[in-house]
Short mmCIF file of C-alpha atoms in Angstrom, two decimals:
data_model
loop_
_atom_site.label_atom_id
_atom_site.label_comp_id
_atom_site.label_asym_id
_atom_site.label_seq_id
_atom_site.Cartn_x
_atom_site.Cartn_y
_atom_site.Cartn_z
CA MET A 216 71.34 79.31 96.27
CA PRO A 217 69.68 75.89 96.30
CA ASP A 218 70.23 73.45 99.25
CA ARG A 219 70.48 70.59 96.79
CA LEU A 220 72.60 70.70 93.59
CA PRO A 221 71.53 68.22 90.86
CA GLY A 222 73.06 64.89 91.01
CA LEU A 223 74.71 65.47 94.33
CA PRO A 224 73.75 64.61 97.86
CA ARG A 225 71.86 67.12 99.87
CA LEU A 226 74.45 69.53 101.30
CA ALA A 227 73.77 71.39 104.49
CA TRP A 228 75.72 74.31 103.23
CA ARG A 229 74.02 76.79 105.48
CA SER A 230 75.09 74.75 108.53
CA LEU A 231 78.46 74.76 107.27
CA VAL A 232 78.32 78.55 106.86
CA ARG A 233 77.08 79.01 110.43
CA SER A 234 79.78 76.64 111.68
CA LEU A 235 82.51 78.53 109.84
CA HIS A 236 81.17 81.96 110.95
CA ARG A 237 81.02 80.68 114.47
CA ASP A 238 84.51 79.26 114.72
CA LEU A 239 86.05 82.29 112.85
CA GLY A 240 84.14 84.44 115.29
CA TYR A 241 85.65 82.68 118.27
CA LEU A 242 89.21 82.78 116.62
CA ALA A 243 88.82 86.55 115.77
CA VAL A 244 87.67 87.79 119.26
CA GLY A 245 91.11 88.45 120.60
CA LEU A 246 92.48 90.21 117.82
CA THR A 247 89.35 92.16 117.11
CA VAL A 248 89.53 93.57 120.68
CA VAL A 249 93.07 94.75 120.00
CA TYR A 250 92.60 96.05 116.72
CA ALA A 251 89.33 97.79 117.60
CA LEU A 252 90.56 99.38 120.75
CA SER A 253 93.79 100.43 119.09
CA GLY A 254 91.83 101.63 116.17
CA LEU A 255 89.79 103.90 118.43
CA ALA A 256 93.02 105.29 120.02
CA VAL A 257 94.81 105.82 116.73
CA ASN A 258 91.73 107.51 115.37
CA HIS A 259 92.04 110.20 117.97
CA VAL A 260 95.81 110.30 117.83
CA ALA A 261 95.59 114.16 117.38
CA GLU A 262 93.79 114.66 120.67
CA TRP A 263 95.30 111.70 122.69
CA ASP A 264 98.59 110.08 123.05
CA SER A 265 97.60 106.50 123.71
CA ASN A 266 101.00 105.19 123.93
CA PHE A 267 102.33 107.30 126.87
CA GLN A 268 100.89 109.30 129.75
CA ALA A 269 102.84 112.44 130.34
CA TYR A 270 103.31 113.74 133.83
CA ARG A 271 104.85 116.55 135.69
CA SER A 272 105.67 117.17 139.23
CA VAL A 273 107.49 119.73 141.38
CA ARG A 274 110.15 118.70 143.72
CA ARG A 275 112.94 120.26 145.71
CA VAL A 276 116.49 119.44 146.22
CA SER A 277 118.96 120.64 149.00
CA LEU A 278 121.45 123.27 148.05
CA PRO A 279 124.20 124.07 147.35
CA LEU A 280 124.62 122.04 144.22
CA PRO A 281 128.16 121.45 142.67
CA ALA A 282 129.13 124.25 140.18
CA ASP A 283 129.98 121.47 137.58
CA ALA A 284 126.98 120.70 135.51
CA GLY A 285 127.69 116.93 135.40
CA LEU A 286 128.38 116.68 139.20
CA ALA A 287 125.27 118.81 139.86
CA ALA A 288 123.10 116.48 137.75
CA ALA A 289 124.34 113.45 139.59
CA ALA A 290 123.70 115.03 142.85
CA VAL A 291 120.11 115.98 141.83
CA ALA A 292 119.47 112.46 140.57
CA ARG A 293 120.77 111.08 143.78
CA GLN A 294 118.77 113.27 145.89
CA LEU A 295 115.56 112.42 144.02
CA HIS A 296 116.35 108.67 144.10
CA PHE A 297 116.78 108.10 140.35
CA ARG A 298 118.53 104.80 139.91
CA GLY A 299 119.29 105.16 136.20
CA PRO A 300 122.33 107.07 134.70
CA VAL A 301 122.27 110.73 133.77
CA ARG A 302 122.22 110.75 129.97
CA GLU A 303 122.95 114.36 129.58
CA SER A 304 123.31 117.56 131.66
CA TYR A 305 123.30 121.23 130.36
CA ARG A 306 123.46 124.32 132.16
CA ALA A 307 121.20 126.59 130.06
CA ALA A 308 121.35 129.58 132.32
CA PRO A 309 122.52 130.38 135.83
CA ASP A 310 119.19 129.35 137.12
CA GLN A 311 118.39 126.52 134.77
CA LEU A 312 120.15 123.19 134.58
CA GLU A 313 118.69 120.49 132.46
CA VAL A 314 119.23 116.93 133.48
CA MET A 315 118.02 114.22 131.13
CA LEU A 316 117.61 110.49 132.22
CA ASP A 317 115.73 107.69 130.48
CA GLY A 318 112.15 108.97 129.89
CA VAL A 319 112.61 111.84 132.30
CA THR A 320 113.77 115.36 132.17
CA LEU A 321 114.63 117.35 135.29
CA HIS A 322 114.46 121.09 135.00
CA VAL A 323 116.60 122.28 138.02
CA ASN A 324 116.88 125.72 139.27
CA PRO A 325 120.24 125.54 141.05
CA VAL A 326 119.46 128.85 142.83
CA SER A 327 116.16 127.97 144.32
CA GLY A 328 116.49 124.22 144.46
CA ARG A 329 113.18 123.86 142.70
CA VAL A 330 112.84 120.99 140.22
CA VAL A 331 110.33 120.43 137.69
CA GLU A 332 110.23 116.62 136.75
CA GLU A 333 108.63 115.73 133.46
CA GLY A 334 108.38 112.38 131.92
CA ARG A 335 106.10 109.88 130.37
CA LYS A 336 104.93 106.52 131.41
CA PRO A 337 103.86 103.94 128.91
CA ARG A 338 100.24 102.81 128.82
CA PRO A 339 101.01 99.09 128.49
CA PHE A 340 97.92 97.74 126.66
CA PHE A 341 97.69 100.44 124.08
CA ARG A 342 101.42 100.61 123.45
CA ILE A 343 101.40 96.85 122.57
CA ALA A 344 98.10 97.03 120.66
CA ASN A 345 99.23 100.01 118.54
CA TRP A 346 102.53 98.32 117.86
CA LEU A 347 100.67 95.26 116.67
CA HIS A 348 98.01 97.39 114.67
CA LEU A 349 100.35 99.67 113.08
CA ASN A 350 102.76 96.97 112.12
CA ARG A 351 105.81 98.79 110.72
CA GLY A 352 107.94 96.12 109.01
CA LYS A 353 107.35 93.09 111.33
CA ARG A 354 107.41 90.34 108.72
CA ALA A 355 105.95 87.53 110.84
CA TRP A 356 103.15 89.71 112.12
CA THR A 357 102.21 90.81 108.50
CA VAL A 358 101.34 87.13 107.94
CA VAL A 359 99.19 86.90 111.15
CA ALA A 360 97.47 90.19 110.12
CA ASP A 361 96.89 89.19 106.61
CA LEU A 362 95.31 86.01 108.01
CA TYR A 363 93.23 87.96 110.35
CA ALA A 364 92.02 90.15 107.47
CA VAL A 365 91.15 87.20 105.35
CA GLY A 366 89.24 85.79 108.35
CA LEU A 367 87.27 88.98 108.79
CA LEU A 368 86.35 88.86 104.94
CA LEU A 369 85.07 85.34 105.53
CA LEU A 370 83.22 86.34 108.68
CA SER A 371 81.59 89.19 106.97
CA LEU A 372 80.62 87.16 103.71
CA SER A 373 79.52 84.08 105.79
CA GLY A 374 77.28 86.35 107.86
CA LEU A 375 75.48 87.29 104.62
CA PHE A 376 74.40 83.76 104.14
CA MET A 377 74.05 82.28 107.55
CA LEU A 378 70.30 82.63 107.87
CA PRO A 379 67.50 81.90 105.60
CA GLY A 380 64.34 83.81 104.75
CA ARG A 381 63.24 87.23 106.23
CA ASN A 382 66.30 87.38 108.63
CA GLY A 383 68.78 86.45 105.84
CA ILE A 384 70.19 88.19 102.74
CA ARG A 385 66.81 88.11 101.09
CA GLY A 386 65.28 90.16 103.86
CA ARG A 387 66.57 92.44 106.44
CA GLY A 388 70.16 91.33 105.78
CA ALA A 389 69.99 92.93 102.31
CA VAL A 390 68.75 96.19 103.82
CA LEU A 391 71.25 96.31 106.54
CA ALA A 392 74.16 95.29 104.23
CA LEU A 393 73.24 98.07 101.83
CA ILE A 394 73.12 100.60 104.54
CA GLY A 395 76.44 99.66 105.56
CA ALA A 396 77.95 99.76 102.21
CA VAL A 397 76.24 103.13 101.33
CA VAL A 398 77.69 105.02 104.36
CA PRO A 399 81.34 105.18 103.34
CA VAL A 400 80.21 105.72 99.65
CA LEU A 401 78.15 108.61 100.69
CA TYR A 402 80.99 110.04 102.85
CA VAL A 403 83.25 109.99 99.93
CA LEU A 404 80.91 111.61 97.53
CA LEU A 405 79.79 114.30 100.00
CA SER A 406 83.21 115.09 101.26
CA GLY A 407 84.89 115.10 97.87
CA GLY A 408 87.21 112.21 98.64
CA PRO A 409 90.94 112.27 98.85
CA GLY A 410 92.65 115.19 97.16
CA ARG A 411 95.02 114.68 94.23
CA MET B 73 98.21 118.56 115.98
CA GLY B 74 101.90 119.51 116.33
CA GLY B 75 103.39 116.69 114.20
CA GLN B 76 105.80 114.09 115.47
CA PRO B 77 107.80 115.13 118.64
CA GLY B 78 111.35 116.24 118.43
CA PRO B 79 114.08 114.82 120.77
CA PRO B 80 114.20 116.22 124.36
CA ASP B 81 117.61 117.31 123.75
CA TYR B 82 118.89 120.55 125.22
CA THR B 83 122.63 120.09 124.54
CA GLY B 84 122.12 119.43 120.90
CA TYR B 85 119.39 121.93 120.21
CA ARG B 86 119.93 124.42 117.55
CA LEU B 87 117.56 127.03 116.04
CA GLN B 88 118.45 128.00 112.43
CA VAL B 89 117.38 131.40 111.24
CA HIS B 90 117.72 131.51 107.51
CA GLY B 91 116.15 132.05 104.00
CA GLU B 92 115.76 135.49 102.59
CA VAL B 93 118.14 137.10 104.98
CA ASP B 94 121.55 138.62 104.95
CA GLN B 95 123.14 137.22 107.94
CA PRO B 96 121.65 133.60 108.59
CA PHE B 97 122.62 132.37 112.12
CA VAL B 98 122.16 129.50 114.37
CA VAL B 99 121.75 129.58 118.07
CA ASP B 100 121.85 126.89 120.66
CA TYR B 101 119.45 126.74 123.72
CA ALA B 102 121.64 128.78 126.03
CA ALA B 103 122.23 131.43 123.52
CA LEU B 104 118.46 131.63 122.98
CA LEU B 105 117.94 132.25 126.69
CA ALA B 106 120.70 134.76 126.71
CA LEU B 107 118.99 136.91 124.18
CA PRO B 108 116.72 139.90 125.32
CA GLN B 109 113.68 138.14 126.58
CA THR B 110 109.93 139.06 126.55
CA GLU B 111 107.18 137.89 128.99
CA LEU B 112 103.87 137.56 127.41
CA THR B 113 100.44 136.72 128.62
CA CYS B 114 97.88 135.80 125.98
CA ASP B 115 95.06 133.47 125.07
CA VAL B 116 95.66 130.58 122.63
CA HIS B 117 93.11 128.91 120.51
CA CYS B 118 93.34 125.41 118.89
CA VAL B 119 91.39 124.54 115.72
CA THR B 120 90.07 121.55 117.62
CA ARG B 121 87.89 123.96 119.68
CA TRP B 122 89.79 124.43 122.86
CA SER B 123 91.31 127.61 124.28
CA MET B 124 93.44 128.53 127.06
CA LEU B 125 93.24 131.95 128.47
CA ASN B 126 95.83 133.96 130.14
CA THR B 127 98.70 131.73 129.21
CA ARG B 128 102.20 132.89 130.35
CA TRP B 129 105.09 132.61 128.15
CA SER B 130 108.66 133.81 127.96
CA GLY B 131 110.73 133.80 124.88
CA VAL B 132 112.42 135.79 122.22
CA ARG B 133 110.52 138.05 119.91
CA LEU B 134 110.67 136.82 116.42
CA ALA B 135 111.12 140.50 115.28
CA ALA B 136 114.47 140.50 117.14
CA LEU B 137 115.66 137.51 115.48
CA ALA B 138 114.50 138.89 112.13
CA GLY B 139 116.38 142.13 112.82
CA ARG B 140 119.59 140.22 113.61
CA ALA B 141 119.26 138.13 110.51
CA GLY B 142 118.64 141.15 108.23
CA VAL B 143 115.54 140.05 106.41
CA ARG B 144 115.69 140.97 102.75
CA PRO B 145 113.02 143.20 101.10
CA GLY B 146 111.61 140.44 99.03
CA ALA B 147 110.71 138.28 101.92
CA ARG B 148 106.87 138.00 102.49
CA TRP B 149 106.41 134.81 104.56
CA VAL B 150 107.82 133.12 107.51
CA VAL B 151 108.00 129.38 107.56
CA PHE B 152 108.35 127.88 110.99
CA GLU B 153 110.19 124.59 110.88
CA GLY B 154 109.65 121.93 113.43
CA ALA B 155 110.87 118.48 114.07
CA HIS B 156 110.54 115.85 111.49
CA GLY B 157 109.59 118.25 108.61
CA TYR B 158 106.68 119.90 110.32
CA THR B 159 106.15 123.44 108.89
CA ALA B 160 103.74 126.12 109.38
CA ASN B 161 103.56 129.33 107.20
CA VAL B 162 102.71 132.94 108.51
CA PRO B 163 102.62 136.11 106.67
CA LEU B 164 105.77 138.09 107.53
CA HIS B 165 103.91 141.11 108.82
CA GLU B 166 102.06 139.03 111.18
CA ALA B 167 105.26 137.00 112.28
CA LEU B 168 106.89 140.29 113.18
CA ALA B 169 103.97 141.33 115.43
CA PRO B 170 105.32 142.02 118.95
CA ASN B 171 103.39 139.07 120.49
CA VAL B 172 105.05 136.45 118.32
CA LEU B 173 107.83 134.74 120.19
CA VAL B 174 110.20 131.90 120.15
CA ALA B 175 108.99 130.59 123.44
CA HIS B 176 110.85 128.40 125.77
CA HIS B 177 109.15 128.89 129.14
CA PHE B 178 105.55 128.40 129.86
CA GLY B 179 104.02 129.34 133.25
CA GLY B 180 107.35 130.28 134.60
CA ASP B 181 108.72 126.86 134.04
CA PRO B 182 110.93 125.46 131.08
CA LEU B 183 108.55 124.48 128.31
CA ALA B 184 107.58 120.86 128.65
CA HIS B 185 108.64 118.52 125.94
CA GLY B 186 105.14 117.53 125.03
CA HIS B 187 104.24 121.00 124.58
CA GLY B 188 107.09 121.74 122.20
CA GLY B 189 110.11 122.07 124.34
CA PRO B 190 113.01 123.02 124.18
CA ALA B 191 111.42 125.82 122.17
CA ARG B 192 108.38 126.42 119.96
CA ALA B 193 106.87 129.22 118.01
CA LEU B 194 104.17 131.28 119.64
CA VAL B 195 101.74 132.95 117.21
CA PRO B 196 98.63 133.78 119.54
CA ASP B 197 96.68 135.61 116.85
CA LEU B 198 96.39 132.55 114.64
CA TYR B 199 95.18 129.07 115.37
CA PHE B 200 97.57 127.19 117.50
CA TRP B 201 98.79 124.77 114.75
CA LYS B 202 100.74 127.72 113.41
CA SER B 203 102.74 127.87 116.62
CA ALA B 204 105.05 125.11 115.54
CA LYS B 205 106.38 122.91 118.36
CA TRP B 206 109.89 121.51 118.52
CA LEU B 207 111.10 124.57 116.57
CA THR B 208 114.32 123.90 114.66
CA GLY B 209 114.22 126.78 112.04
CA ILE B 210 112.66 129.99 111.02
CA ARG B 211 112.90 130.47 107.39
CA PHE B 212 112.06 133.77 105.61
CA SER B 213 110.64 133.32 102.14
CA ALA B 214 109.71 135.26 99.14
CA ALA B 215 106.85 132.80 98.24
CA ASP B 216 104.18 131.20 100.36
CA GLU B 217 104.73 127.70 101.32
CA PRO B 218 101.72 126.11 102.69
CA GLY B 219 102.76 123.99 105.73
CA TYR B 220 101.94 120.50 107.14
CA TRP B 221 98.13 121.21 108.06
CA GLU B 222 97.69 123.67 105.36
CA THR B 223 98.33 121.19 102.76
CA ARG B 224 95.94 118.74 104.46
CA GLY B 225 92.79 120.73 104.25
CA TYR B 226 93.31 123.35 107.02
CA HIS B 227 93.04 127.03 106.18
CA ASN B 228 96.17 128.79 104.94
CA HIS B 229 95.74 131.79 107.30
CA GLY B 230 94.03 130.45 110.46
CA ASP B 231 92.39 133.35 111.92
CA PRO B 232 90.53 132.09 115.00
CA TRP B 233 88.27 135.14 115.28
CA THR B 234 86.81 134.69 111.86
CA GLU B 235 87.09 130.80 112.38
CA GLU B 236 89.35 130.14 109.40
CA ARG B 237 89.52 126.62 110.06
CA TYR B 238 89.38 124.81 106.81
CA ALA B 239 90.42 125.29 103.33
#
C-alpha cells in the first residue's frame, strides 16, 4: 500500500495505524486480562471449579440435641455460631440429621455430636470474570463485549500493517501470521472437526 | 466431568427406579438409607488419568433395587440419570455386579455435595464418568442409550483396564 495516493497529500497512514493499535491496546488491557484469565479457567472447567472453592471441616456439638429435627438444627446452628437462618432440616436416619443453611450443609450425627460441615466459598475475581465472559443474557454487556471483539479485530489487523519492511507483513509478519492461522486449521483437519 | 450439580436437597431428594420393570418405584433419602446397606472398599479411576485407591463407600446395591423393581427380560441396559439431564449407560449385566451401588456415604461421612451427594451411582469397574453424580433415576432399558459423555466422543463402554477412553 503506497504512502502517497495520486492527487492526495502524503498520508502518514502507517503512523495512524500505529496510533490506533497503541490506543486500542491500552483500552483493551483490562478486558483482555479479564477474558484471558476467565478463558483459562473455563477451559479447564472439567478439572477445576473456578467460581467456588469447596471446603469441608469436622466440628463437634454438645449433646443431647432436641428430638425435633427443626429444633435440633437450630441448636446446632447456634452452637456453631451460624448467623443465617436454617433453610431446611431433615432427619435421614437416627444418626444422621441434615441441616441446610445458605451455602453450607451440616451433616450432624445426633448420637455422637460429630458434625461434618461442607460448603463453598466464592472466588471473587473468577466469579465476576466468568460472569462477564460467559455473558448469559446481559444486554448491556453484550454491547460492551461486541465492541471489545471489534476492538480486538482492529488490533489484530492493525498489527499486520504497523511496521514496514522485513519486520512487517512483507517479512516475518507474514510468516508468523501464517503460522498462527494454520494452527487451528491443522487441528480441525487432523482431529476431524466437530461431529454432525 | 459429572455434569451440572444438582441441588443439595435432602428433603426433596427422590430416586426413581423405572423403565423396563414391572414395579417402578420412588424412594426418598431416608428410605434409601433404610434399605439393606453395603459397605465397599474399591479403587476408582477417572478418564482424566487420576485414580483413588481403597476408597470406602456405603450404599444400596443396584441389584437389590433391580430385584425390587422386577426387571423385565427384555432389559439389556441401565441408564443412570443425574441432575440436569446427565446420563451414563452401563450394560445390565455389569450394572448388576455386586460392587455397583447407589452410594450415599463416602469415607464414613455423608457424600459431599460436590462429589454427587445426596447420592450417586458407583460403578468401580468402569471409568468414573459412568458413576453418575446427583443421581435422580435408574432406568432399565431394552436399547442402548449412549449418555452425556458417550455422545461427546468418549467410549461407550469405558473399561479403565483396557483404557477405553475415547470413541
